[in-house]
Short mmCIF file of N, CA and C in Angstrom, two decimals:
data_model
loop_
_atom_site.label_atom_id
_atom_site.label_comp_id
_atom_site.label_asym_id
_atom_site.label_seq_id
_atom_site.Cartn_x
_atom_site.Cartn_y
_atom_site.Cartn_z
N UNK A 1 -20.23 -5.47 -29.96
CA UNK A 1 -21.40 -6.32 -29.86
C UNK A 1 -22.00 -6.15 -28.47
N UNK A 2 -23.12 -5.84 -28.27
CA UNK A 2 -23.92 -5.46 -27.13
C UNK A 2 -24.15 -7.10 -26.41
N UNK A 3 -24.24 -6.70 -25.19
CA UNK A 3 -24.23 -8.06 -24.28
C UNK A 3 -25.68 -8.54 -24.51
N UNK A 4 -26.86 -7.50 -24.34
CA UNK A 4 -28.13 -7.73 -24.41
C UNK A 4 -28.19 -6.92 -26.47
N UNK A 5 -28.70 -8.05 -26.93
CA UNK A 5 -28.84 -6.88 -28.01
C UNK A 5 -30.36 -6.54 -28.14
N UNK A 6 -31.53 -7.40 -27.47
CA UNK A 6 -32.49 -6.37 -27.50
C UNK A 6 -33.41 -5.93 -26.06
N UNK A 7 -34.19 -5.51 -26.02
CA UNK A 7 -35.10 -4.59 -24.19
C UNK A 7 -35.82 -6.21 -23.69
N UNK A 8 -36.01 -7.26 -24.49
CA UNK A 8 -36.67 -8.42 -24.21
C UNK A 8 -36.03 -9.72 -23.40
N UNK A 9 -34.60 -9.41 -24.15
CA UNK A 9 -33.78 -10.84 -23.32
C UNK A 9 -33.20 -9.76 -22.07
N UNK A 10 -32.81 -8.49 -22.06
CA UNK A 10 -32.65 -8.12 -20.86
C UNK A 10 -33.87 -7.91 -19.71
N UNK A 11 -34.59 -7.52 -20.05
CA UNK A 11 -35.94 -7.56 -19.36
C UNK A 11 -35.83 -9.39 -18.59
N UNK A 12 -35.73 -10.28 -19.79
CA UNK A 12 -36.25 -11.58 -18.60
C UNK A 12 -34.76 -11.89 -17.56
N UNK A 13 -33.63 -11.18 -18.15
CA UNK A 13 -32.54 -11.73 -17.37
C UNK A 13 -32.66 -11.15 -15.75
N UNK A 14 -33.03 -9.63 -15.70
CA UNK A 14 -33.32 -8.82 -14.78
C UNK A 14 -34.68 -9.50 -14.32
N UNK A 15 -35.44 -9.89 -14.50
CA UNK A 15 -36.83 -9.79 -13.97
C UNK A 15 -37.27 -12.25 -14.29
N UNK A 16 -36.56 -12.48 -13.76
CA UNK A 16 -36.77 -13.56 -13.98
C UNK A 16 -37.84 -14.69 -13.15
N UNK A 17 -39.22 -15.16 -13.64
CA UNK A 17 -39.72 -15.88 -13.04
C UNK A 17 -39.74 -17.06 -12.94
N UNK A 18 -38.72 -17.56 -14.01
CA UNK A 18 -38.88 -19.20 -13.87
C UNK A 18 -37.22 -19.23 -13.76
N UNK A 19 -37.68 -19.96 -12.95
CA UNK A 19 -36.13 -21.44 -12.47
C UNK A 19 -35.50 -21.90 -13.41
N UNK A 20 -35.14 -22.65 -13.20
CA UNK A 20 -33.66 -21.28 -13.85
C UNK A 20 -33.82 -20.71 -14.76
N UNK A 21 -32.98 -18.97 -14.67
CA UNK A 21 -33.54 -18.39 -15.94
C UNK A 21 -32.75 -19.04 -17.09
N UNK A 22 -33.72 -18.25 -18.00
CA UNK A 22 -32.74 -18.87 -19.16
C UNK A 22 -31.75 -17.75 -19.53
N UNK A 23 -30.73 -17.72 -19.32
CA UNK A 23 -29.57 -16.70 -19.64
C UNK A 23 -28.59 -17.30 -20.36
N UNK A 24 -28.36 -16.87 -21.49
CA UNK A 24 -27.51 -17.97 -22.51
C UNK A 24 -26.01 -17.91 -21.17
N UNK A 25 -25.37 -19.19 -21.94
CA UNK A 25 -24.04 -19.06 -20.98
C UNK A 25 -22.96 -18.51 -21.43
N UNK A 26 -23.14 -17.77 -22.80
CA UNK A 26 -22.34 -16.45 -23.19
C UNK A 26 -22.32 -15.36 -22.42
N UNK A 27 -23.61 -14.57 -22.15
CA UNK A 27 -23.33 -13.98 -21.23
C UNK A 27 -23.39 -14.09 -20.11
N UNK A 28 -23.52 -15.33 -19.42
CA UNK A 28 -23.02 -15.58 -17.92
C UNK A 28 -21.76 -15.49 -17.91
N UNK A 29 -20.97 -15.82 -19.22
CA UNK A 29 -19.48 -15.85 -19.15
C UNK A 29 -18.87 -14.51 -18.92
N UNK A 30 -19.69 -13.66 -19.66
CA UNK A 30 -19.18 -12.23 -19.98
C UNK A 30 -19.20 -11.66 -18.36
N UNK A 31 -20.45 -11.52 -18.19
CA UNK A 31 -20.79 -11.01 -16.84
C UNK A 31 -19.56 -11.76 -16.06
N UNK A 32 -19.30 -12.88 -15.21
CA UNK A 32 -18.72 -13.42 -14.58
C UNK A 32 -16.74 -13.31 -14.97
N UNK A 33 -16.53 -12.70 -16.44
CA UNK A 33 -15.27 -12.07 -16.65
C UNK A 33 -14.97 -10.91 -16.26
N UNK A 34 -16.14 -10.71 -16.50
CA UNK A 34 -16.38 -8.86 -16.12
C UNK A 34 -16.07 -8.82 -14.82
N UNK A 35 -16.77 -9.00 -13.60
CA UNK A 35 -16.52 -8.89 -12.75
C UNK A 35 -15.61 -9.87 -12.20
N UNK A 36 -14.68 -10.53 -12.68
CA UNK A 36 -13.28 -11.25 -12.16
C UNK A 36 -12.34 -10.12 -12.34
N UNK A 37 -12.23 -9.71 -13.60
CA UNK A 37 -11.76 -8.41 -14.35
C UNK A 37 -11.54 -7.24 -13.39
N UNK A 38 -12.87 -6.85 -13.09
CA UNK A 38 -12.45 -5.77 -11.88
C UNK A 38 -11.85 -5.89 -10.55
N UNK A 39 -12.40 -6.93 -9.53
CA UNK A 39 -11.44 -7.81 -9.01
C UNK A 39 -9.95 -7.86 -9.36
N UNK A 40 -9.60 -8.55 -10.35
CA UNK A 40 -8.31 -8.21 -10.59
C UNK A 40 -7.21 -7.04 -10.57
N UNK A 41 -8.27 -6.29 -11.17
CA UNK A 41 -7.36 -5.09 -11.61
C UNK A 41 -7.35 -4.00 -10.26
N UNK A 42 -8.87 -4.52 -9.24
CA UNK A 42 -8.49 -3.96 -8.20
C UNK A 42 -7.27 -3.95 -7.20
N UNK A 43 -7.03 -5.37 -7.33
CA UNK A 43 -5.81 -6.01 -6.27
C UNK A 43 -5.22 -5.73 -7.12
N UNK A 44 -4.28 -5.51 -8.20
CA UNK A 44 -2.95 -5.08 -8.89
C UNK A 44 -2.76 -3.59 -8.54
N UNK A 45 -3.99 -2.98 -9.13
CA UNK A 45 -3.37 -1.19 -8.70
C UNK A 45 -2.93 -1.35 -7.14
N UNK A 46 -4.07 -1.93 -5.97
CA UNK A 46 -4.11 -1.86 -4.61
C UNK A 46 -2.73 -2.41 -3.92
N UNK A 47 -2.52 -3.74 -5.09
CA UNK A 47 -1.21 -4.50 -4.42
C UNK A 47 0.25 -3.14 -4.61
N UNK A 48 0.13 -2.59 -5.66
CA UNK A 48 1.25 -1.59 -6.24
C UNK A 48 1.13 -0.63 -5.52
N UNK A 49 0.18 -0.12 -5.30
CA UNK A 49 0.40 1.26 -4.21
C UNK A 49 0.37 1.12 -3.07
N UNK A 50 0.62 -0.13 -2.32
CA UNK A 50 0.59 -0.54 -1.00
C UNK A 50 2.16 -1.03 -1.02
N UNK A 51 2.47 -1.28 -1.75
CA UNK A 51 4.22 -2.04 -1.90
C UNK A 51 5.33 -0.39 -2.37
N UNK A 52 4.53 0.41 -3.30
CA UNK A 52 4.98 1.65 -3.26
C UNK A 52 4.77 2.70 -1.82
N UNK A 53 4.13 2.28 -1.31
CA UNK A 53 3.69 3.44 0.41
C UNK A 53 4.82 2.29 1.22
N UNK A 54 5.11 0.89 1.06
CA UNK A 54 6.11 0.83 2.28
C UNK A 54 7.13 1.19 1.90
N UNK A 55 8.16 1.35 0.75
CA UNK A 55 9.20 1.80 0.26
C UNK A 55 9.30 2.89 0.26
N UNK A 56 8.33 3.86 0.04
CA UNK A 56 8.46 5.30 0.73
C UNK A 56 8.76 5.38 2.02
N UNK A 57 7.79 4.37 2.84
CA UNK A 57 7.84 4.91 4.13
C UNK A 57 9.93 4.29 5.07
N UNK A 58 10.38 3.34 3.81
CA UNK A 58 11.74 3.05 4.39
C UNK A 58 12.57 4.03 4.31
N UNK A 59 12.51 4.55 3.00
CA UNK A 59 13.03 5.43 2.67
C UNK A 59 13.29 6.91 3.54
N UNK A 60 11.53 6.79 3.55
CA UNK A 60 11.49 8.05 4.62
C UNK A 60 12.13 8.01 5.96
N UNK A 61 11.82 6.28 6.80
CA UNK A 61 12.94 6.53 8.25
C UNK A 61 14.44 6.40 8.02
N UNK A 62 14.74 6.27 6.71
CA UNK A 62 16.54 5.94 6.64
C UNK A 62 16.71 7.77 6.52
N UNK A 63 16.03 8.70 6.12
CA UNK A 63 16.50 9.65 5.77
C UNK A 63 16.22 10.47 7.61
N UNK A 64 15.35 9.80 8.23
CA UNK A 64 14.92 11.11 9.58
C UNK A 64 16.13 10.19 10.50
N UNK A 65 16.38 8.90 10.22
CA UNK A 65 17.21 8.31 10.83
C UNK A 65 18.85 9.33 10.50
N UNK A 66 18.98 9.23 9.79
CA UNK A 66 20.63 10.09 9.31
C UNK A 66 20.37 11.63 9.61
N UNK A 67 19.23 12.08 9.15
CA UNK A 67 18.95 13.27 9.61
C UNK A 67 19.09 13.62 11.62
N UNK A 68 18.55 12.78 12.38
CA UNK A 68 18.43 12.34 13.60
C UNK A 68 20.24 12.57 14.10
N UNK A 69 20.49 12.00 13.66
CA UNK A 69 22.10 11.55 13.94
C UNK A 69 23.09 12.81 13.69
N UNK A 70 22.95 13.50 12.42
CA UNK A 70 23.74 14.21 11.89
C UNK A 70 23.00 15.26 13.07
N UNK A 71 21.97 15.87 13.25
CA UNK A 71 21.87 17.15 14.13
C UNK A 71 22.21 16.88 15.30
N UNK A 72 22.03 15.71 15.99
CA UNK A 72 22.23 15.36 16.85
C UNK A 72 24.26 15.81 17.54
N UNK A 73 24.86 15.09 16.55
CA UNK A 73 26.33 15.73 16.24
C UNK A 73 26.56 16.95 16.23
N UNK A 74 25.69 17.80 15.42
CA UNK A 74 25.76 19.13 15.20
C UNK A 74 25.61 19.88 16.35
N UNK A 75 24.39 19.85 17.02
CA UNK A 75 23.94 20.31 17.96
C UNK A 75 24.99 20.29 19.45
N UNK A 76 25.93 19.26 19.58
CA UNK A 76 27.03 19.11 20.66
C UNK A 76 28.42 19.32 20.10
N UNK A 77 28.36 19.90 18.86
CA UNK A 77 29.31 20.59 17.94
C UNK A 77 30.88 19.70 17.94
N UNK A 78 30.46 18.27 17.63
CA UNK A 78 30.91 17.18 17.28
C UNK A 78 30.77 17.54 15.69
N UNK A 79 31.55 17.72 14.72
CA UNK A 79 31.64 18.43 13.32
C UNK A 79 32.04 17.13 12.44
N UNK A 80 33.44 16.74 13.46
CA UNK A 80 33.80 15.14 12.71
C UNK A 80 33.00 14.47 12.58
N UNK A 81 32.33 13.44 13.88
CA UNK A 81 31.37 12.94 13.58
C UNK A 81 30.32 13.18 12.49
N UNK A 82 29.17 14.84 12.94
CA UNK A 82 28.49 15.22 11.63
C UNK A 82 29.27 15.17 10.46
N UNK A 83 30.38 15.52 10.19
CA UNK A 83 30.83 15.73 8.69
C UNK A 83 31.14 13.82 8.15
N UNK A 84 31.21 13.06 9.21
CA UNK A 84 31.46 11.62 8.44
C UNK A 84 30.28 11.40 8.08
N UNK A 85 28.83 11.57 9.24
CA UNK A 85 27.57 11.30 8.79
C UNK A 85 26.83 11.42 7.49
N UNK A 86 27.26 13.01 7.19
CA UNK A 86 26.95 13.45 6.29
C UNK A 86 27.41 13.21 5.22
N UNK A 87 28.10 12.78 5.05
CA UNK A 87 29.12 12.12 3.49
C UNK A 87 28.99 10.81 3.84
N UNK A 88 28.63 9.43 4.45
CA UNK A 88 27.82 8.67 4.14
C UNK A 88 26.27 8.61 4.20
N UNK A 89 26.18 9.66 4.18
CA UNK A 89 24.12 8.89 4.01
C UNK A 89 24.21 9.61 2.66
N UNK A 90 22.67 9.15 2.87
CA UNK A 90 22.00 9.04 1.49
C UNK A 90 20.46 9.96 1.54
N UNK A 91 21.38 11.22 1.86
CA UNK A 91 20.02 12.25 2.04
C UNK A 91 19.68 13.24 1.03
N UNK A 92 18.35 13.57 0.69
CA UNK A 92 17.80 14.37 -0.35
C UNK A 92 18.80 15.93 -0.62
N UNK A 93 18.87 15.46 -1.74
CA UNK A 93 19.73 16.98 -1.68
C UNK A 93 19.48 18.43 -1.27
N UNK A 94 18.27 18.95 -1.07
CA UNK A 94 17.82 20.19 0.19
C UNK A 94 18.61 19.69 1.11
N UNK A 95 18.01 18.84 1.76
CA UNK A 95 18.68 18.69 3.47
C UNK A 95 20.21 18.54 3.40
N UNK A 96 20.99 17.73 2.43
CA UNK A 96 22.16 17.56 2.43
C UNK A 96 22.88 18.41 2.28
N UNK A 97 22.38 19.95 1.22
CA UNK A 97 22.34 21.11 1.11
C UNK A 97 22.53 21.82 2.27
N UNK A 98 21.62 21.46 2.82
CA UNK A 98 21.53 22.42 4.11
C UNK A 98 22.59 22.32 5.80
N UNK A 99 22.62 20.93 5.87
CA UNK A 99 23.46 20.14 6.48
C UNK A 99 24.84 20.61 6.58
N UNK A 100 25.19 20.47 5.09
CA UNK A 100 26.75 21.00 4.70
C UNK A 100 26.61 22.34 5.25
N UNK A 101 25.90 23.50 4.50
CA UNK A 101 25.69 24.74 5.46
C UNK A 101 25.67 24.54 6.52
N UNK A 102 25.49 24.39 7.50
CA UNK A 102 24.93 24.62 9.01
C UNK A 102 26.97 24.45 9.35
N UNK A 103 27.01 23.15 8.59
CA UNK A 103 28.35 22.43 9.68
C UNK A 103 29.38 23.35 9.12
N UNK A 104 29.68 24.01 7.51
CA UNK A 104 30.71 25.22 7.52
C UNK A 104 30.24 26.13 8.27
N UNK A 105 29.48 26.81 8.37
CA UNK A 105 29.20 27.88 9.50
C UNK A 105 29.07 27.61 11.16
N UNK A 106 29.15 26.29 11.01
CA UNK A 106 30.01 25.82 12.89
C UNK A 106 31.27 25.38 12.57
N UNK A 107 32.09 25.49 12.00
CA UNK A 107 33.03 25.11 11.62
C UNK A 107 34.20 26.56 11.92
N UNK A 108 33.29 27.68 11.06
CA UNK A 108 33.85 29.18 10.76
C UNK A 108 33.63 29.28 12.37
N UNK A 109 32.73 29.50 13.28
CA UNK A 109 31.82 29.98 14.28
C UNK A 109 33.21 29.08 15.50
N UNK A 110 33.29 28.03 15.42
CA UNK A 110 34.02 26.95 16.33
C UNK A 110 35.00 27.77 17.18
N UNK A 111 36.20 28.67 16.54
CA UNK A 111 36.92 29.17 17.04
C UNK A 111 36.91 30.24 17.82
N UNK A 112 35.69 30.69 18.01
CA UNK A 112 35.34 32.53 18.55
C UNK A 112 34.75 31.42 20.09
N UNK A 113 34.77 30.51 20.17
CA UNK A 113 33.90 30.19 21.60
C UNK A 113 34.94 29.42 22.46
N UNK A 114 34.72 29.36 23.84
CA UNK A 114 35.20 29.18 24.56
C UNK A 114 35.45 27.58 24.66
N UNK A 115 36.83 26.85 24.98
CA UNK A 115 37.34 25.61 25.28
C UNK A 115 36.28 25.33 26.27
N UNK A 116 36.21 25.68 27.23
CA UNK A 116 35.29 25.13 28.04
C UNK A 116 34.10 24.41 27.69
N UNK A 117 33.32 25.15 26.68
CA UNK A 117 32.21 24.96 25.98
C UNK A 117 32.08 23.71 25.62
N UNK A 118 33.23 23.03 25.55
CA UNK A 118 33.60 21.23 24.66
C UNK A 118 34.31 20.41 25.66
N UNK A 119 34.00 21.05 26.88
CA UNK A 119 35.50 19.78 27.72
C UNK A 119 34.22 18.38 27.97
N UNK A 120 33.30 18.35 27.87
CA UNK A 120 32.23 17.07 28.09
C UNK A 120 31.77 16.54 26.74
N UNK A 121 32.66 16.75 25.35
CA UNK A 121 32.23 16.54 24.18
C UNK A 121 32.70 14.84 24.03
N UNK A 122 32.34 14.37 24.24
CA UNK A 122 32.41 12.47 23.59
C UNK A 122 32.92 12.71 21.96
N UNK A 123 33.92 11.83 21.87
CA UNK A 123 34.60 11.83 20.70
C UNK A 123 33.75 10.39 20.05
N UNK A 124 32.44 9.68 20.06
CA UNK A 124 32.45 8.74 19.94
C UNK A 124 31.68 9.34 18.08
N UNK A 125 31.76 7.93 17.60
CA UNK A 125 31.10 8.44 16.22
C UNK A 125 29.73 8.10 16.28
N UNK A 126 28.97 7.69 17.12
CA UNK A 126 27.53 7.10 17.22
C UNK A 126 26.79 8.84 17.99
N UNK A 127 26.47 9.41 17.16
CA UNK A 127 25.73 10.90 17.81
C UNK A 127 24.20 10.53 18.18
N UNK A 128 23.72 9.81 18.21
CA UNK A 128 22.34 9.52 18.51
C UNK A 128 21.51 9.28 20.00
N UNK A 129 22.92 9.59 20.93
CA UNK A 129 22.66 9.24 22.17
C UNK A 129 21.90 10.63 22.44
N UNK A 130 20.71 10.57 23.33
CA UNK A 130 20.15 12.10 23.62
C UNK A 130 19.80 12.46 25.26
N UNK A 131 21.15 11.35 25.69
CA UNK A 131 21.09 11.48 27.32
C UNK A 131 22.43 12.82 27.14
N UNK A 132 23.14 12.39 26.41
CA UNK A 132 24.33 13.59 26.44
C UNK A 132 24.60 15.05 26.59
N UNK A 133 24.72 15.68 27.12
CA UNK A 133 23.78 17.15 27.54
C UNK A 133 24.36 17.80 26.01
N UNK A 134 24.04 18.69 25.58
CA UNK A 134 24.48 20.06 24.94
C UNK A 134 25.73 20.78 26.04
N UNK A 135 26.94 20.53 25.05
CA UNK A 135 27.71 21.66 25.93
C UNK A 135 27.66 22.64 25.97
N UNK A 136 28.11 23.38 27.62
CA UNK A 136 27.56 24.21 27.83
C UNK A 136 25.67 24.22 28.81
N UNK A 137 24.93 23.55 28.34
CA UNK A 137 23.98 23.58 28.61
C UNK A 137 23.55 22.85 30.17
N UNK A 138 23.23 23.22 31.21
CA UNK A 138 23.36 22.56 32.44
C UNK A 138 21.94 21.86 32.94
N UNK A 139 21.39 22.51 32.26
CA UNK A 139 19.70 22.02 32.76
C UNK A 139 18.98 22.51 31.31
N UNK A 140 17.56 21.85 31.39
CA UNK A 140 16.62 22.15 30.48
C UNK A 140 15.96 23.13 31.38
N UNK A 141 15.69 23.74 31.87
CA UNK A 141 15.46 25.13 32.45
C UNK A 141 16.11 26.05 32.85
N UNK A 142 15.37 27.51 32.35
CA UNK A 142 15.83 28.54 32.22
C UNK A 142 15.64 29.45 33.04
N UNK A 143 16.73 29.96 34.18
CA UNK A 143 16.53 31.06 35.57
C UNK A 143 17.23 32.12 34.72
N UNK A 144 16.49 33.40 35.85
CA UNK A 144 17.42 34.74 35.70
C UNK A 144 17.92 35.06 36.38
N UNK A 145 19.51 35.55 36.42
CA UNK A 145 19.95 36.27 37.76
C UNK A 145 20.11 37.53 37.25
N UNK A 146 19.45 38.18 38.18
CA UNK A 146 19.86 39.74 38.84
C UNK A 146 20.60 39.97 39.69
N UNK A 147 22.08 41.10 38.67
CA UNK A 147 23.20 41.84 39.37
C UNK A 147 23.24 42.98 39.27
N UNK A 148 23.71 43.48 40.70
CA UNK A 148 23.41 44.74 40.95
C UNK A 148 24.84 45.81 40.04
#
């Protein structure tokens, strides 16, 4: 059923010269559902994909958070630590994938390098500290020496 059903009652609704128009209050109703209607349905999609983007975005720092931690371990070739990290979180299986790789191949790699390399290694299980140097590593800059 058409809101206007003929060019005459829409014509005076649009183009109205007398006070008040006369617009039946059927379709004031319609009109005025109508646009509650969209309204509505705006804030439901808007409310849902705004409540879906913060749960991504938790999601997303619990995973750079464990991710953070576990290289962090890795990187000062703390393996225990990384290997507890890594078997409690709750990371996407690529990275967790990848993770496990890195730490068997420092694991295989561990024994060909020098004790020295680990005498400043912190046994603590919290790897997130990033005052802790890299062993081995003495400065963040890089000199050359020339021997004759």
């Amino acid at each position: 059923m058409p809101i206007f059903p003929d060019q005459q009652q829409r014509h005076e609704l649009v183009n109205c010269t007398k006070l008040p128009c006369s617009t039946p209050v059927g379709t004031s109703a319609i009109v005025f559902a109508f646009h509650v209607m969209v309204f509505l349905l705006d804030y439901y999609f808007t409310r849902g994909f705004a409540r879906d983007l913060q749960e991504e975005h938790v999601k997303m720092n619990r995973v750079i958070s464990a991710a953070t931690s576990i290289a962090s371990c890795l990187s000062r070739f703390d393996l225990l630590s990384a290997e507890a990290f890594l078997a409690s979180s709750t990371l996407p299986e690529p990275i967790h994938k990848t993770f496990s790789e890195i730490l068997s191949n420092l694991e295989q790699y561990r024994p060909y390098l020098p004790d020295a390399l680990f005498a400043e290694l912190h046994s603590s299980s919290e790897c997130v500290n990033t005052d802790i140097p890299v062993p081995g590593l003495v400065s963040k800059h890089a000199t050359l020496v020339f021997t004759d």
